[in-house]
Amino acid sequence: MDRRKFMKFIGCGACAAMSSHSGLLPEFLGGVQNACAFDYTRELSSVEARYYKKLPEGGIECEICPRRCRITDLERGYCGSRENRGDTYYTLVYGLPCAVNIDPIEKKPFHHFYPGTSAFSLATAGCNVNCKCCQNWDISQSRPEQTENFSLPPKDIIDLCQQRKVPTIAYTYSEPVIFYEYMYDTAELGHKHGIKSVMISGGYINPEPLGELLKHLNAVKIDLKAIRETYYKDYVDGELKPVLDGLIQIKKSDVWLEIVYLVIPTLNDSDDEFTELARWIKNYLGVDVPIHLSRFYPQYLLKNLPPTPQTTLDRALSICRAEGLEYVYLGNIPSHKAESTYCPKCGEMLIERRGYRTSVSGMSKNKCKSCGKIIPGRFF
Amino acid sequence: MYIVIMSRVAVVKYFGDFLGEKFSVSVYENMIKAGIGFVAGNLSLNEYFKQLFPGGAVGIKTNCLTPFNATPLNLTEAFVNILRENAGYDENDLIIWERTNHELKKAGYTLNAASTGVRCLGTDVATIGYDRTFLNSGKVNSMVSKILTRMIEHNVNIPILKDHSIAGMSAGLKNMYGAIHNPNKYHDNNCSPYAANINNLTPIRDKHRLTIIDAVKVQYDNGPGYAPHSIDSYNSLIISEDPVAADCVALEILNRIRARNGKKSLKELGREVKYLDEAEKLGLGQANIAKIEIGVLAIAEDGSISEGKLF
Ligand code: SF4
């Protein structure tokens, strides 16, 4: 066993690994080091997984996500974070995040969820898809024994949020669906202590576990990676249909929803696709669901493509607005005016954003100061 | 590079007195030498090894997923002895390796990550890990163990033969899942074409020298986890330079052991092994059993060899 206090790692390899996932780690450590010390561990968890069934012929079937992995003894599911041991299924990552940070909520991105606040953000190793453009591939495509993990049970997260006065926990960076049990318990405990929870996900999850989870979440951001099945097959190793179904399910709940669409040159950037995307959102979710059209930078398995040209993003923005979507943002382009929120009725600027600096100047509670229009979302 | 006909496979069956659960080191040594004798053709054992391993560290990849049904310590030791005695290898140039230290240890191996002696270690040793370059072959994109990419020049694959609930069979090609960082991603469609693609990743393909499959106790069903009620004795090693041909013969043996135990064929169960044909398409070896030269050798306790039959 290799257990050391997290504090002893400051300035060492583990921090370097973490900081590669988040630019704000030093700030986080600086603030937290006097308040807490949590353990770094090489051990994996053995908490029984939820949503699986034992198969009559032996083995189990995981029912968390549409992949429905069938797994025999000592094998793991596709996500690499769950293991069958004697036909009992275990999550190996419960309480073991490999990336922990405090981020602005805008970084998730959420533009209509308590703007200007911060979120205690965490992720474990593993993912249930394999996007060729993943920006966190070093944790999402790893098994938990290949990452530096910290022992951080749900209660410690709540304590840290309270100490640091962080109002929200964000399950993010990799794919929270694969650490469902950890996320669920933390969100449930957070709820009891007045701490909100938000999930940043690809939305590849089955309806039943999603429905249960939504009871304890306050907001969800879904990466809708494309509007075509072929893209999901070729570049995600997943399926589009369950993601669309999940979006409808989330929208029908009380949980706040925003969408990100990463625009990748030549792969999902045609006018037809932007039109289909906007129409689907309008028809199935409504025009007031915010969508973030985000700029792609080459990485992981798509290093052969260039960053998304600004003109493509402007084209996408115009199409989505022309189709009637009311809150269309551009992401990964610091200081672009389409980062800010404008009133769809009178056009006044409501929330100004420059990078991660946010100023809510044009709103009074949830209304436009100028014309009184109610702006959807969660505001103080 | 290859010095003998690639698609030559030796099946070496032991017919000596065999009371215990395990073959001794010396029995394994005799079996390996007999098998190599067939594979090497006209070359002597020493000449053959010197050409196959002309210098540089040799890695020996085991299969230790399940501690009770892992590559036997005695087989690995026998091969190490032969490399030292017949190929003149220094103990410092031999590395027994696996995915994790934990797996090796549970299978009874003594870890040695020191700088001298026969090394025995997992990729998860803190200073090793996976090369941070993604290698691509077909549908596979993976990082490969630094043991393979940086520590060895030649690799010998020493798996066990067993049933596999998804792949159909686990033998040589499937064992190389233990060389990549993300094996969990590649089990769809009965591991096809993934098992072929993984073995076509440059360092795996280029450093492969020999496959020695332990088919002494064959778990013919309910694999890959340990299932003692599904084990039958076959008392053999399958040896070849051609990793696809070795697996092809192993599959024939597995299917026939399944049949004699009243089990349906893998095909009937929807677990047909499809990745061998894919491997042949990639030029990794011969998947057509009719085109493989199979030498079945019966070996007695005193080491004498006679012609044998598969069944
Ligand atoms: S959560 Fe993981 S194990 Fe479960 S079905 Fe999805 S990929 Fe498979």
XYZ file of N, CA, C and O in Angstrom, chain A residues 42 57 67 70-81 126-130 132 137-138 140-143 145-146 237 300-301, chain B residues 65-67 99-100 124-126 130 132 134 141 143 164-166 174 180-188 194 222-226:
256
model
N -2.949 4.315 -3.747
C -2.828 3.438 -4.920
C -3.899 2.337 -4.886
O -3.985 1.543 -5.808
N -26.585 -17.493 -17.258
C -25.467 -18.322 -17.727
C -24.157 -17.968 -17.036
O -23.086 -18.463 -17.383
N -24.324 0.879 -23.377
C -23.376 -0.128 -23.845
C -23.721 -1.513 -23.285
O -23.430 -2.532 -23.878
N -21.516 -6.961 -20.925
C -21.671 -8.271 -20.268
C -20.283 -8.707 -19.853
O -19.375 -8.782 -20.689
N -20.132 -9.002 -18.576
C -18.785 -9.163 -18.046
C -18.696 -10.413 -17.183
O -19.481 -10.593 -16.247
N -17.732 -11.246 -17.507
C -17.510 -12.441 -16.693
C -16.468 -12.151 -15.622
O -15.877 -11.070 -15.571
N -16.236 -13.161 -14.809
C -15.391 -13.000 -13.633
C -14.042 -12.373 -13.986
O -13.381 -12.777 -14.937
N -13.655 -11.413 -13.182
C -12.357 -10.732 -13.262
C -12.191 -9.830 -14.480
O -11.119 -9.283 -14.700
N -13.245 -9.674 -15.258
C -13.158 -8.772 -16.392
C -13.788 -7.430 -16.025
O -14.546 -7.325 -15.065
N -13.451 -6.433 -16.830
C -13.999 -5.102 -16.614
C -14.875 -4.680 -17.776
O -14.691 -5.138 -18.898
N -15.752 -3.745 -17.495
C -16.548 -3.152 -18.560
C -15.703 -2.240 -19.425
O -14.539 -1.962 -19.113
N -16.330 -1.764 -20.482
C -15.655 -0.904 -21.458
C -15.010 0.301 -20.792
O -13.939 0.751 -21.205
N -15.668 0.835 -19.767
C -15.149 2.047 -19.124
C -13.906 1.779 -18.287
O -13.204 2.722 -17.909
N -13.628 0.528 -17.980
C -12.414 0.178 -17.245
C -12.475 0.493 -15.768
O -11.504 0.268 -15.039
N -13.613 0.995 -15.302
C -13.689 1.417 -13.907
C -14.599 0.513 -13.076
O -14.883 0.805 -11.926
N -11.545 6.961 -16.405
C -12.470 6.108 -17.147
C -13.528 6.870 -17.917
O -13.861 8.010 -17.581
N -14.029 6.232 -18.975
C -15.101 6.824 -19.776
C -15.819 5.716 -20.538
O -15.202 4.709 -20.897
N -17.119 5.933 -20.785
C -17.883 4.897 -21.487
C -17.928 5.117 -22.990
O -18.637 4.401 -23.699
N -17.238 6.131 -23.489
C -17.045 6.265 -24.936
C -15.565 6.571 -25.180
O -14.766 6.552 -24.235
N -15.210 6.833 -26.420
C -13.796 7.100 -26.736
C -13.751 8.133 -27.863
O -13.513 7.806 -29.014
N -12.552 10.797 -30.294
C -11.220 10.997 -30.872
C -10.683 12.407 -30.624
O -9.519 12.675 -30.873
N -8.147 13.047 -22.388
C -7.951 11.635 -22.691
C -7.028 10.950 -21.688
O -7.146 9.762 -21.446
N -6.098 11.706 -21.113
C -5.150 11.035 -20.217
C -5.815 10.516 -18.948
O -5.275 9.622 -18.294
N -9.588 10.163 -19.027
C -10.816 9.491 -19.463
C -10.517 8.134 -20.103
O -11.308 7.211 -20.008
N -9.386 8.018 -20.762
C -9.094 6.765 -21.459
C -8.122 5.893 -20.656
O -7.507 4.977 -21.197
N -7.983 6.191 -19.384
C -7.109 5.383 -18.527
C -7.934 4.509 -17.604
O -9.105 4.793 -17.338
N -7.289 3.486 -17.084
C -7.895 2.697 -16.022
C -7.461 3.323 -14.701
O -6.415 3.981 -14.635
N -6.014 2.404 -12.099
C -4.684 2.136 -11.544
C -3.599 2.879 -12.316
O -2.432 2.875 -11.925
N -3.975 3.510 -13.438
C -2.990 4.248 -14.234
C -2.995 5.737 -13.926
O -2.252 6.501 -14.537
N -17.464 6.195 -30.736
C -17.651 4.807 -30.332
C -18.871 4.685 -29.419
O -18.821 4.052 -28.361
N -5.369 14.612 -28.918
C -5.614 13.163 -28.797
C -5.530 12.500 -30.176
O -4.463 12.510 -30.762
N -6.612 11.991 -30.729
C -6.519 11.262 -31.990
C -6.944 12.101 -33.203
O -7.083 11.587 -34.292
N -3.814 -13.374 -15.351
C -5.092 -12.747 -14.976
C -5.714 -13.442 -13.773
O -6.159 -12.809 -12.829
N -5.761 -14.773 -13.822
C -6.334 -15.504 -12.688
C -5.228 -16.311 -12.002
O -4.556 -17.119 -12.664
N -5.022 -16.100 -10.732
C -3.881 -16.723 -10.057
C -3.877 -18.253 -10.125
O -2.822 -18.870 -10.184
N 0.951 -7.135 -16.865
C 0.300 -5.834 -16.730
C 0.598 -5.234 -15.350
O 0.977 -4.092 -15.243
N 0.431 -6.043 -14.306
C 0.650 -5.502 -12.953
C 1.500 -6.444 -12.104
O 1.485 -7.665 -12.280
N 2.900 -1.627 -14.177
C 2.476 -0.616 -13.206
C 3.566 -0.208 -12.223
O 3.317 0.636 -11.359
N 4.756 -0.746 -12.358
C 5.865 -0.251 -11.524
C 5.979 1.253 -11.794
O 5.945 1.686 -12.951
N 6.122 2.009 -10.700
C 6.012 3.475 -10.816
C 6.922 4.076 -11.881
O 6.545 5.023 -12.561
N 3.208 3.295 -19.301
C 2.954 3.167 -20.749
C 3.598 4.331 -21.491
O 3.616 5.452 -20.999
N 3.839 7.363 -23.691
C 2.746 8.330 -23.899
C 2.583 8.722 -25.373
O 2.359 9.871 -25.705
N 0.356 7.575 -28.697
C -0.719 6.691 -29.140
C -0.310 5.992 -30.423
O 0.073 6.632 -31.388
N -6.371 2.252 -30.866
C -5.464 3.354 -30.547
C -5.053 3.175 -29.099
O -5.879 3.307 -28.207
N -1.746 3.150 -25.930
C -0.379 3.339 -25.472
C 0.136 1.947 -25.071
O -0.619 1.142 -24.517
N -12.746 -18.164 -23.427
C -12.973 -16.764 -23.058
C -14.400 -16.383 -23.428
O -14.811 -16.532 -24.578
N -15.123 -15.879 -22.441
C -16.562 -15.636 -22.629
C -16.863 -14.681 -23.776
O -17.936 -14.740 -24.351
N -15.947 -13.796 -24.098
C -16.203 -12.818 -25.167
C -15.392 -13.167 -26.413
O -15.931 -13.306 -27.507
N -4.666 -12.913 -27.813
C -5.470 -12.256 -26.773
C -4.585 -11.826 -25.592
O -4.859 -10.817 -24.928
N -1.269 -3.234 -23.531
C -1.781 -1.887 -23.833
C -2.512 -1.308 -22.622
O -2.921 -2.041 -21.720
N -2.682 0.017 -22.640
C -3.228 0.673 -21.447
C -4.748 0.613 -21.377
O -5.310 0.855 -20.321
N -5.413 0.302 -22.499
C -6.884 0.399 -22.506
C -7.551 -0.865 -23.057
O -8.387 -0.777 -23.967
N -7.203 -2.038 -22.522
C -7.765 -3.276 -23.084
C -9.279 -3.347 -22.994
O -9.925 -3.975 -23.844
N -9.868 -2.676 -22.002
C -11.314 -2.718 -21.817
C -12.082 -2.158 -23.008
O -13.263 -2.435 -23.187
N -11.414 -1.359 -23.856
C -12.107 -0.745 -24.988
C -12.298 -1.712 -26.154
O -12.983 -1.382 -27.111
N -11.668 -2.861 -26.102
C -11.568 -3.667 -27.326
C -12.142 -5.079 -27.193
O -11.548 -6.043 -27.658
N -13.314 -5.163 -26.544
C -13.930 -6.479 -26.390
C -15.200 -6.671 -27.229
O -15.766 -7.752 -27.231
N -15.639 -5.623 -27.926
C -16.860 -5.782 -28.739
C -16.635 -6.803 -29.852
O -15.492 -7.082 -30.229
N -10.163 -6.398 -33.068
C -9.263 -5.743 -32.112
C -8.041 -6.596 -31.749
O -6.916 -6.092 -31.683
N -16.317 -21.480 -19.432
C -16.471 -20.542 -18.315
C -15.267 -19.653 -18.068
O -15.053 -19.173 -16.958
N -14.443 -19.471 -19.075
C -13.299 -18.581 -18.922
C -13.690 -17.145 -19.194
O -14.802 -16.879 -19.626
N -12.833 -16.189 -18.941
C -11.441 -16.394 -18.561
C -11.200 -16.536 -17.061
O -10.101 -16.885 -16.664
N -12.208 -16.246 -16.217
C -12.015 -16.452 -14.773
C -11.814 -17.936 -14.477
O -12.113 -18.787 -15.321
N -11.322 -18.230 -13.304
C -10.989 -19.616 -12.956
C -12.258 -20.411 -12.693
O -13.116 -19.997 -11.911
